Amino acid sequence: CDEIFLETYTSVWKGDLKKLNLKFKKIERVDLEENINKILTIAKEKKVAILIPGDPLIATTHNSILEEAMKMKIKFEIIHNASILTAISETGLQIYKFGKIASISWYYSEYPYDVLKQNKKIKAHTLFLLDTSPKPMSPKEGLKRLLEIEEKRKESLINKESFCIVASELGSKNKKILFGKIKEMLDINFVPAVIIIPSDLHFSEKKFLSSLKNLKI
Amino acid sequence: CDEIFLETYTSVWKGDLKKLNLKFKKIERVDLEENINKILTIAKEKKVAILIPGDPLIATTHNSILEEAMKMKIKFEIIHNASILTAISETGLQIYKFGKIASISWYYSEYPYDVLKQNKKIKAHTLFLLDTSPKPMSPKEGLKRLLEIEEKRKESLINKESFCIVASELGSKNKKILFGKIKEMLDINFVPAVIIIPSDLHFSEKKFLSSLKNLKI
């Protein structure tokens, strides 16, 4: 590649490009959203790579870039990567039992609660991704947000006695998987992390989670 | 590693281990299910790797191996990989709008139809994985199966006029993404492939799919 751009706002970047001896430019959200034409104009002439933590195209931003590239008739290639969306299978929860995914962001939105409601309707587990910008949201803050919306909406979807799973850095040596009731998780401050609110847990899923607990915590 | 096992029944293996100069043993489904203790007994003494196409732990089999390993107090490490579960974002469909995933297998089961029904209820897209064993199922065979169940159940979930997406080898140079009505897909025979039955398509999703069609087919 002639130019390499690195995006680090959708997730925490753990790679080390210096080890690979690669020259790169860090870019911000605004460069990929409002100012994407700058990068695409370069891509008209030169080979350009945009590096992204996790699997690309999961964030809507990256999808829009492809649309623009197609309009400008720029050829592109997508290289997939491991993603939290499948890494959550380390919790022992069946990936087939997950429903829609939701992000909990710093700006107030009841959308995550609506997704939980939809998933509950079809007995699906819900994965919540936590906002990373301007600072990463902790499990504590994410759970508090869900309880706040419950407080307001009173639809009895979730309370402090509900089971939840908090997972951090899956696939790495620092991975943590915590399983318990929400009330036990209200002081969990580590980041990056995701929250899973499971639907009815199968006996074997519970057993797996409990055995993880013994091994990992 | 002292011993490397390669599993190739959950998906098509496209890697080339000979290039990496790795010695490995091909294993079958039965080696990972009924006879897994054989491999775990070796793992008690030696460093063992089990290679899997796609992200590990997506198939229930692989999850059970971890459970057994924990029982036997064998330390393990999981290395995640790109997966069809996120690669489907190449279709331009929002990953956040997908519901539960289902597999269509050669043995008759109405489970995929039930999942479609659940997902429709919450306006979620449905990803169908197609059986790979004893031979890979084609999109044509998968779609026919869904129409057959509709014929029997008559719940008006799906018909020949429904939109569907057929995707093959995403993330590779040979990728194919077809978008159209089911009746237009009933002679699609290539494998490996997955089928997506979308819920209501957003205008921008439709536009993206249509532009892909122009570019790729």
PDB file of N, CA and C in Angstrom, chain A residues 80-127:
ATOM      1  N   HIS A  80     -11.478  -9.570   6.337  1.00  0.00           N
ATOM      2  CA  HIS A  80     -12.218  -9.765   7.582  1.00  0.00           C
ATOM      3  C   HIS A  80     -11.290 -10.119   8.724  1.00  0.00           C
ATOM      4  N   ASN A  81     -11.808  -9.984   9.919  1.00  0.00           N
ATOM      5  CA  ASN A  81     -11.001 -10.211  11.118  1.00  0.00           C
ATOM      6  C   ASN A  81     -11.910 -10.749  12.208  1.00  0.00           C
ATOM      7  N   ALA A  82     -11.282 -11.246  13.261  1.00  0.00           N
ATOM      8  CA  ALA A  82     -12.038 -11.707  14.420  1.00  0.00           C
ATOM      9  C   ALA A  82     -12.837 -10.536  14.993  1.00  0.00           C
ATOM     10  N   SER A  83     -13.963 -10.837  15.608  1.00  0.00           N
ATOM     11  CA  SER A  83     -14.831  -9.784  16.111  1.00  0.00           C
ATOM     12  C   SER A  83     -15.443 -10.187  17.457  1.00  0.00           C
ATOM     13  N   ILE A  84     -15.750  -9.199  18.258  1.00  0.00           N
ATOM     14  CA  ILE A  84     -16.429  -9.470  19.528  1.00  0.00           C
ATOM     15  C   ILE A  84     -17.771 -10.190  19.266  1.00  0.00           C
ATOM     16  N   LEU A  85     -18.333  -9.976  18.085  1.00  0.00           N
ATOM     17  CA  LEU A  85     -19.647 -10.561  17.783  1.00  0.00           C
ATOM     18  C   LEU A  85     -19.616 -12.092  17.766  1.00  0.00           C
ATOM     19  N   THR A  86     -18.440 -12.660  17.487  1.00  0.00           N
ATOM     20  CA  THR A  86     -18.336 -14.114  17.577  1.00  0.00           C
ATOM     21  C   THR A  86     -17.515 -14.522  18.806  1.00  0.00           C
ATOM     22  N   ALA A  87     -16.613 -13.653  19.253  1.00  0.00           N
ATOM     23  CA  ALA A  87     -15.777 -13.991  20.409  1.00  0.00           C
ATOM     24  C   ALA A  87     -16.626 -14.237  21.660  1.00  0.00           C
ATOM     25  N   ILE A  88     -17.825 -13.678  21.696  1.00  0.00           N
ATOM     26  CA  ILE A  88     -18.689 -13.888  22.856  1.00  0.00           C
ATOM     27  C   ILE A  88     -19.054 -15.354  23.057  1.00  0.00           C
ATOM     28  N   SER A  89     -18.799 -16.185  22.060  1.00  0.00           N
ATOM     29  CA  SER A  89     -19.069 -17.613  22.250  1.00  0.00           C
ATOM     30  C   SER A  89     -18.177 -18.201  23.345  1.00  0.00           C
ATOM     31  N   GLU A  90     -17.116 -17.495  23.728  1.00  0.00           N
ATOM     32  CA  GLU A  90     -16.279 -17.954  24.840  1.00  0.00           C
ATOM     33  C   GLU A  90     -17.023 -18.001  26.167  1.00  0.00           C
ATOM     34  N   THR A  91     -18.138 -17.337  26.238  1.00  0.00           N
ATOM     35  CA  THR A  91     -18.914 -17.350  27.476  1.00  0.00           C
ATOM     36  C   THR A  91     -19.687 -18.657  27.631  1.00  0.00           C
ATOM     37  N   GLY A  92     -19.693 -19.468  26.572  1.00  0.00           N
ATOM     38  CA  GLY A  92     -20.441 -20.722  26.638  1.00  0.00           C
ATOM     39  C   GLY A  92     -21.890 -20.553  26.196  1.00  0.00           C
ATOM     40  N   LEU A  93     -22.280 -19.314  25.942  1.00  0.00           N
ATOM     41  CA  LEU A  93     -23.635 -19.085  25.420  1.00  0.00           C
ATOM     42  C   LEU A  93     -23.653 -19.460  23.943  1.00  0.00           C
ATOM     43  N   GLN A  94     -24.723 -20.102  23.524  1.00  0.00           N
ATOM     44  CA  GLN A  94     -24.836 -20.519  22.128  1.00  0.00           C
ATOM     45  C   GLN A  94     -25.015 -19.303  21.236  1.00  0.00           C
ATOM     46  N   ILE A  95     -24.162 -19.190  20.227  1.00  0.00           N
ATOM     47  CA  ILE A  95     -24.237 -18.045  19.317  1.00  0.00           C
ATOM     48  C   ILE A  95     -25.590 -18.024  18.593  1.00  0.00           C
ATOM     49  N   TYR A  96     -26.191 -19.197  18.430  1.00  0.00           N
ATOM     50  CA  TYR A  96     -27.491 -19.307  17.752  1.00  0.00           C
ATOM     51  C   TYR A  96     -28.628 -18.748  18.592  1.00  0.00           C
ATOM     52  N   LYS A  97     -28.350 -18.521  19.871  1.00  0.00           N
ATOM     53  CA  LYS A  97     -29.416 -18.035  20.745  1.00  0.00           C
ATOM     54  C   LYS A  97     -29.367 -16.523  20.933  1.00  0.00           C
ATOM     55  N   PHE A  98     -28.420 -15.866  20.269  1.00  0.00           N
ATOM     56  CA  PHE A  98     -28.351 -14.407  20.368  1.00  0.00           C
ATOM     57  C   PHE A  98     -29.323 -13.758  19.385  1.00  0.00           C
ATOM     58  N   GLY A  99     -29.933 -12.675  19.822  1.00  0.00           N
ATOM     59  CA  GLY A  99     -30.799 -11.904  18.941  1.00  0.00           C
ATOM     60  C   GLY A  99     -30.061 -10.685  18.430  1.00  0.00           C
ATOM     61  N   LYS A 100     -30.771  -9.571  18.300  1.00  0.00           N
ATOM     62  CA  LYS A 100     -30.140  -8.339  17.815  1.00  0.00           C
ATOM     63  C   LYS A 100     -29.105  -7.825  18.810  1.00  0.00           C
ATOM     64  N   ILE A 101     -28.106  -7.176  18.274  1.00  0.00           N
ATOM     65  CA  ILE A 101     -27.057  -6.538  19.067  1.00  0.00           C
ATOM     66  C   ILE A 101     -27.441  -5.077  19.277  1.00  0.00           C
ATOM     67  N   ALA A 102     -27.038  -4.510  20.411  1.00  0.00           N
ATOM     68  CA  ALA A 102     -27.291  -3.073  20.603  1.00  0.00           C
ATOM     69  C   ALA A 102     -26.066  -2.402  21.215  1.00  0.00           C
ATOM     70  N   SER A 103     -25.891  -1.155  20.903  1.00  0.00           N
ATOM     71  CA  SER A 103     -24.815  -0.369  21.513  1.00  0.00           C
ATOM     72  C   SER A 103     -25.415   0.559  22.554  1.00  0.00           C
ATOM     73  N   ILE A 104     -24.739   0.674  23.692  1.00  0.00           N
ATOM     74  CA  ILE A 104     -25.153   1.674  24.683  1.00  0.00           C
ATOM     75  C   ILE A 104     -24.184   2.843  24.546  1.00  0.00           C
ATOM     76  N   SER A 105     -24.731   3.981  24.193  1.00  0.00           N
ATOM     77  CA  SER A 105     -23.856   5.125  23.934  1.00  0.00           C
ATOM     78  C   SER A 105     -24.014   6.164  25.032  1.00  0.00           C
ATOM     79  N   TRP A 106     -23.079   7.093  25.060  1.00  0.00           N
ATOM     80  CA  TRP A 106     -23.112   8.126  26.103  1.00  0.00           C
ATOM     81  C   TRP A 106     -24.330   9.035  25.965  1.00  0.00           C
ATOM     82  N   TYR A 107     -24.729   9.288  24.717  1.00  0.00           N
ATOM     83  CA  TYR A 107     -25.945  10.119  24.586  1.00  0.00           C
ATOM     84  C   TYR A 107     -27.147   9.256  24.942  1.00  0.00           C
ATOM     85  N   TYR A 108     -28.132   9.830  25.563  1.00  0.00           N
ATOM     86  CA  TYR A 108     -29.268   9.070  26.072  1.00  0.00           C
ATOM     87  C   TYR A 108     -30.141   8.556  24.935  1.00  0.00           C
ATOM     88  N   SER A 109     -30.370   7.257  24.925  1.00  0.00           N
ATOM     89  CA  SER A 109     -31.251   6.663  23.926  1.00  0.00           C
ATOM     90  C   SER A 109     -31.892   5.437  24.554  1.00  0.00           C
ATOM     91  N   GLU A 110     -33.154   5.219  24.267  1.00  0.00           N
ATOM     92  CA  GLU A 110     -33.819   4.034  24.826  1.00  0.00           C
ATOM     93  C   GLU A 110     -33.745   2.858  23.864  1.00  0.00           C
ATOM     94  N   TYR A 111     -33.025   3.043  22.773  1.00  0.00           N
ATOM     95  CA  TYR A 111     -32.923   1.989  21.776  1.00  0.00           C
ATOM     96  C   TYR A 111     -32.405   0.657  22.363  1.00  0.00           C
ATOM     97  N   PRO A 112     -31.354   0.681  23.201  1.00  0.00           N
ATOM     98  CA  PRO A 112     -30.870  -0.598  23.751  1.00  0.00           C
ATOM     99  C   PRO A 112     -31.965  -1.333  24.538  1.00  0.00           C
ATOM    100  N   TYR A 113     -32.771  -0.579  25.243  1.00  0.00           N
ATOM    101  CA  TYR A 113     -33.869  -1.176  26.012  1.00  0.00           C
ATOM    102  C   TYR A 113     -34.909  -1.781  25.062  1.00  0.00           C
ATOM    103  N   ASP A 114     -35.151  -1.107  23.951  1.00  0.00           N
ATOM    104  CA  ASP A 114     -36.105  -1.631  22.958  1.00  0.00           C
ATOM    105  C   ASP A 114     -35.596  -2.937  22.350  1.00  0.00           C
ATOM    106  N   VAL A 115     -34.287  -2.982  22.102  1.00  0.00           N
ATOM    107  CA  VAL A 115     -33.711  -4.213  21.539  1.00  0.00           C
ATOM    108  C   VAL A 115     -33.844  -5.350  22.556  1.00  0.00           C
ATOM    109  N   LEU A 116     -33.560  -5.052  23.822  1.00  0.00           N
ATOM    110  CA  LEU A 116     -33.706  -6.068  24.874  1.00  0.00           C
ATOM    111  C   LEU A 116     -35.137  -6.600  24.895  1.00  0.00           C
ATOM    112  N   LYS A 117     -36.075  -5.696  24.741  1.00  0.00           N
ATOM    113  CA  LYS A 117     -37.489  -6.077  24.737  1.00  0.00           C
ATOM    114  C   LYS A 117     -37.807  -7.002  23.561  1.00  0.00           C
ATOM    115  N   GLN A 118     -37.312  -6.620  22.382  1.00  0.00           N
ATOM    116  CA  GLN A 118     -37.540  -7.452  21.193  1.00  0.00           C
ATOM    117  C   GLN A 118     -36.918  -8.836  21.375  1.00  0.00           C
ATOM    118  N   ASN A 119     -35.676  -8.854  21.855  1.00  0.00           N
ATOM    119  CA  ASN A 119     -34.989 -10.140  22.017  1.00  0.00           C
ATOM    120  C   ASN A 119     -35.666 -11.019  23.061  1.00  0.00           C
ATOM    121  N   LYS A 120     -36.148 -10.394  24.119  1.00  0.00           N
ATOM    122  CA  LYS A 120     -36.846 -11.170  25.167  1.00  0.00           C
ATOM    123  C   LYS A 120     -38.066 -11.867  24.580  1.00  0.00           C
ATOM    124  N   LYS A 121     -38.730 -11.143  23.665  1.00  0.00           N
ATOM    125  CA  LYS A 121     -39.937 -11.663  23.030  1.00  0.00           C
ATOM    126  C   LYS A 121     -39.669 -12.992  22.319  1.00  0.00           C
ATOM    127  N   ILE A 122     -38.473 -13.127  21.763  1.00  0.00           N
ATOM    128  CA  ILE A 122     -38.157 -14.364  21.032  1.00  0.00           C
ATOM    129  C   ILE A 122     -37.136 -15.216  21.809  1.00  0.00           C
ATOM    130  N   LYS A 123     -37.024 -14.946  23.115  1.00  0.00           N
ATOM    131  CA  LYS A 123     -36.105 -15.697  23.985  1.00  0.00           C
ATOM    132  C   LYS A 123     -34.677 -15.720  23.452  1.00  0.00           C
ATOM    133  N   ALA A 124     -34.184 -14.552  23.103  1.00  0.00           N
ATOM    134  CA  ALA A 124     -32.808 -14.457  22.592  1.00  0.00           C
ATOM    135  C   ALA A 124     -31.934 -13.698  23.586  1.00  0.00           C
ATOM    136  N   HIS A 125     -30.675 -14.096  23.653  1.00  0.00           N
ATOM    137  CA  HIS A 125     -29.699 -13.348  24.454  1.00  0.00           C
ATOM    138  C   HIS A 125     -29.409 -11.998  23.780  1.00  0.00           C
ATOM    139  N   THR A 126     -29.068 -10.995  24.589  1.00  0.00           N
ATOM    140  CA  THR A 126     -28.732  -9.681  24.017  1.00  0.00           C
ATOM    141  C   THR A 126     -27.299  -9.283  24.350  1.00  0.00           C
ATOM    142  N   LEU A 127     -26.552  -8.967  23.303  1.00  0.00           N
ATOM    143  CA  LEU A 127     -25.198  -8.438  23.480  1.00  0.00           C
ATOM    144  C   LEU A 127     -25.245  -6.919  23.410  1.00  0.00           C
TER     145      LEU A 127
END
